[in-house]
Amino acid sequence: MDKLNRSKRTVKSTITKLDTFVEESRNHTPRKLEIKLKRVQKMNKKIDELKDQYYENKDISDSELAEIEANLQEVEDRLEDLEVRIRDILNSLIAKSSVSSVPS
């Protein structure tokens, strides 16, 4: 279970780093944002894998599993919010780019 908990902490850490990038970086480019979106998708898959591994672990009590599920749901919610923010920024950049490329 320690390995699973470490993996969960790694996922949380990655999400925090992505969140910090979105919040603090002012030099967003479409390419960077696309890369970050791919990372978000990988994190979603990793969370699904973690859930499966936790469910398969027979050493976890029902109460522990309920706590883990709630925690992973929070992580999924953060990731979903992050994905929406990244997509919004990306769409905004694309819209600005298409407006500025229209000849006057």
PDB file of C-alpha atoms in Angstrom:
ATOM      1  CA  MET A   1       0.000   0.000   0.000  1.00  0.00           C
ATOM      2  CA  ASP A   2       2.979   2.319   0.542  1.00  0.00           C
ATOM      3  CA  LYS A   3       3.753   2.105  -3.160  1.00  0.00           C
ATOM      4  CA  LEU A   4       0.185   3.100  -4.022  1.00  0.00           C
ATOM      5  CA  ASN A   5       0.287   6.009  -1.598  1.00  0.00           C
ATOM      6  CA  ARG A   6       3.568   7.192  -3.108  1.00  0.00           C
ATOM      7  CA  SER A   7       2.034   7.006  -6.566  1.00  0.00           C
ATOM      8  CA  LYS A   8      -0.949   9.004  -5.347  1.00  0.00           C
ATOM      9  CA  ARG A   9       1.361  11.671  -3.891  1.00  0.00           C
ATOM     10  CA  THR A  10       3.255  11.811  -7.189  1.00  0.00           C
ATOM     11  CA  VAL A  11       0.015  12.401  -9.088  1.00  0.00           C
ATOM     12  CA  LYS A  12      -0.983  15.141  -6.648  1.00  0.00           C
ATOM     13  CA  SER A  13       2.431  16.752  -6.996  1.00  0.00           C
ATOM     14  CA  THR A  14       2.198  16.722 -10.781  1.00  0.00           C
ATOM     15  CA  ILE A  15      -1.247  18.308 -10.637  1.00  0.00           C
ATOM     16  CA  THR A  16       0.089  21.028  -8.343  1.00  0.00           C
ATOM     17  CA  LYS A  17       2.923  21.723 -10.785  1.00  0.00           C
ATOM     18  CA  LEU A  18       0.480  21.940 -13.685  1.00  0.00           C
ATOM     19  CA  ASP A  19      -1.764  24.213 -11.651  1.00  0.00           C
ATOM     20  CA  THR A  20       1.168  26.476 -10.810  1.00  0.00           C
ATOM     21  CA  PHE A  21       2.137  26.655 -14.479  1.00  0.00           C
ATOM     22  CA  VAL A  22      -1.368  27.729 -15.465  1.00  0.00           C
ATOM     23  CA  GLU A  23      -1.661  30.279 -12.653  1.00  0.00           C
ATOM     24  CA  GLU A  24       1.778  31.843 -12.748  1.00  0.00           C
ATOM     25  CA  SER A  25       3.014  31.589 -16.304  1.00  0.00           C
ATOM     26  CA  ARG A  26       2.235  34.531 -18.546  1.00  0.00           C
ATOM     27  CA  ASN A  27       3.980  33.158 -21.605  1.00  0.00           C
ATOM     28  CA  HIS A  28       1.472  30.496 -22.542  1.00  0.00           C
ATOM     29  CA  THR A  29       1.809  29.220 -26.061  1.00  0.00           C
ATOM     30  CA  PRO A  30      -0.626  26.889 -27.784  1.00  0.00           C
ATOM     31  CA  ARG A  31       2.080  24.215 -28.019  1.00  0.00           C
ATOM     32  CA  LYS A  32       2.945  24.384 -24.310  1.00  0.00           C
ATOM     33  CA  LEU A  33      -0.727  24.212 -23.398  1.00  0.00           C
ATOM     34  CA  GLU A  34      -1.290  21.207 -25.668  1.00  0.00           C
ATOM     35  CA  ILE A  35       1.588  19.445 -23.939  1.00  0.00           C
ATOM     36  CA  LYS A  36       0.086  20.263 -20.543  1.00  0.00           C
ATOM     37  CA  LEU A  37      -3.277  18.903 -21.703  1.00  0.00           C
ATOM     38  CA  LYS A  38      -1.597  15.645 -22.659  1.00  0.00           C
ATOM     39  CA  ARG A  39      -0.090  15.496 -19.186  1.00  0.00           C
ATOM     40  CA  VAL A  40      -3.566  16.048 -17.691  1.00  0.00           C
ATOM     41  CA  GLN A  41      -4.880  13.135 -19.752  1.00  0.00           C
ATOM     42  CA  LYS A  42      -2.016  10.940 -18.536  1.00  0.00           C
ATOM     43  CA  MET A  43      -2.823  11.891 -14.948  1.00  0.00           C
ATOM     44  CA  ASN A  44      -6.458  10.910 -15.502  1.00  0.00           C
ATOM     45  CA  LYS A  45      -5.325   7.487 -16.671  1.00  0.00           C
ATOM     46  CA  LYS A  46      -2.958   7.206 -13.717  1.00  0.00           C
ATOM     47  CA  ILE A  47      -5.792   7.980 -11.295  1.00  0.00           C
ATOM     48  CA  ASP A  48      -7.927   5.271 -12.907  1.00  0.00           C
ATOM     49  CA  GLU A  49      -5.037   2.817 -12.558  1.00  0.00           C
ATOM     50  CA  LEU A  50      -4.560   3.791  -8.920  1.00  0.00           C
ATOM     51  CA  LYS A  51      -8.249   3.234  -8.205  1.00  0.00           C
ATOM     52  CA  ASP A  52      -8.062  -0.227  -9.732  1.00  0.00           C
ATOM     53  CA  GLN A  53      -4.966  -1.062  -7.710  1.00  0.00           C
ATOM     54  CA  TYR A  54      -6.531   0.149  -4.476  1.00  0.00           C
ATOM     55  CA  TYR A  55      -9.680  -1.911  -5.162  1.00  0.00           C
ATOM     56  CA  GLU A  56      -7.572  -5.003  -5.836  1.00  0.00           C
ATOM     57  CA  ASN A  57      -5.674  -4.598  -2.556  1.00  0.00           C
ATOM     58  CA  LYS A  58      -7.244  -6.960  -0.026  1.00  0.00           C
ATOM     59  CA  ASP A  59      -5.389  -5.381   2.905  1.00  0.00           C
ATOM     60  CA  ILE A  60      -7.427  -2.174   2.793  1.00  0.00           C
ATOM     61  CA  SER A  61     -10.450  -1.914   5.069  1.00  0.00           C
ATOM     62  CA  ASP A  62     -13.756  -0.561   3.803  1.00  0.00           C
ATOM     63  CA  SER A  63     -13.326   2.641   5.808  1.00  0.00           C
ATOM     64  CA  GLU A  64      -9.816   3.172   4.424  1.00  0.00           C
ATOM     65  CA  LEU A  65     -11.090   2.520   0.923  1.00  0.00           C
ATOM     66  CA  ALA A  66     -13.892   5.062   1.390  1.00  0.00           C
ATOM     67  CA  GLU A  67     -11.342   7.658   2.498  1.00  0.00           C
ATOM     68  CA  ILE A  68      -9.083   6.840  -0.450  1.00  0.00           C
ATOM     69  CA  GLU A  69     -12.025   7.073  -2.866  1.00  0.00           C
ATOM     70  CA  ALA A  70     -12.973  10.493  -1.500  1.00  0.00           C
ATOM     71  CA  ASN A  71      -9.374  11.653  -1.767  1.00  0.00           C
ATOM     72  CA  LEU A  72      -9.013  10.413  -5.337  1.00  0.00           C
ATOM     73  CA  GLN A  73     -12.320  12.065  -6.237  1.00  0.00           C
ATOM     74  CA  GLU A  74     -10.922  15.384  -4.997  1.00  0.00           C
ATOM     75  CA  VAL A  75      -7.841  14.815  -7.136  1.00  0.00           C
ATOM     76  CA  GLU A  76     -10.015  14.045 -10.164  1.00  0.00           C
ATOM     77  CA  ASP A  77     -12.041  17.203  -9.549  1.00  0.00           C
ATOM     78  CA  ARG A  78      -8.863  19.310  -9.377  1.00  0.00           C
ATOM     79  CA  LEU A  79      -7.644  17.722 -12.580  1.00  0.00           C
ATOM     80  CA  GLU A  80     -10.946  18.365 -14.336  1.00  0.00           C
ATOM     81  CA  ASP A  81     -10.901  22.035 -13.280  1.00  0.00           C
ATOM     82  CA  LEU A  82      -7.328  22.297 -14.466  1.00  0.00           C
ATOM     83  CA  GLU A  83      -8.198  20.799 -17.841  1.00  0.00           C
ATOM     84  CA  VAL A  84     -11.028  23.302 -18.292  1.00  0.00           C
ATOM     85  CA  ARG A  85      -8.744  26.235 -17.432  1.00  0.00           C
ATOM     86  CA  ILE A  86      -6.053  25.040 -19.834  1.00  0.00           C
ATOM     87  CA  ARG A  87      -8.593  24.573 -22.631  1.00  0.00           C
ATOM     88  CA  ASP A  88     -10.035  28.045 -21.967  1.00  0.00           C
ATOM     89  CA  ILE A  89      -6.588  29.653 -22.176  1.00  0.00           C
ATOM     90  CA  LEU A  90      -5.764  27.653 -25.296  1.00  0.00           C
ATOM     91  CA  ASN A  91      -9.033  28.624 -26.993  1.00  0.00           C
ATOM     92  CA  SER A  92      -8.459  32.254 -26.042  1.00  0.00           C
ATOM     93  CA  LEU A  93      -4.975  32.197 -27.571  1.00  0.00           C
ATOM     94  CA  ILE A  94      -6.264  30.570 -30.739  1.00  0.00           C
ATOM     95  CA  ALA A  95      -9.060  33.151 -31.013  1.00  0.00           C
ATOM     96  CA  LYS A  96      -6.602  36.034 -30.523  1.00  0.00           C
ATOM     97  CA  SER A  97      -4.293  34.500 -33.099  1.00  0.00           C
ATOM     98  CA  SER A  98      -7.043  34.185 -35.694  1.00  0.00           C
ATOM     99  CA  VAL A  99      -8.256  37.752 -35.053  1.00  0.00           C
ATOM    100  CA  SER A 100      -4.771  39.206 -35.365  1.00  0.00           C
ATOM    101  CA  SER A 101      -4.141  37.319 -38.600  1.00  0.00           C
ATOM    102  CA  VAL A 102      -7.209  38.803 -40.315  1.00  0.00           C
ATOM    103  CA  PRO A 103      -6.063  41.573 -42.686  1.00  0.00           C
ATOM    104  CA  SER A 104      -7.468  45.042 -42.003  1.00  0.00           C
TER     105      SER A 104
END
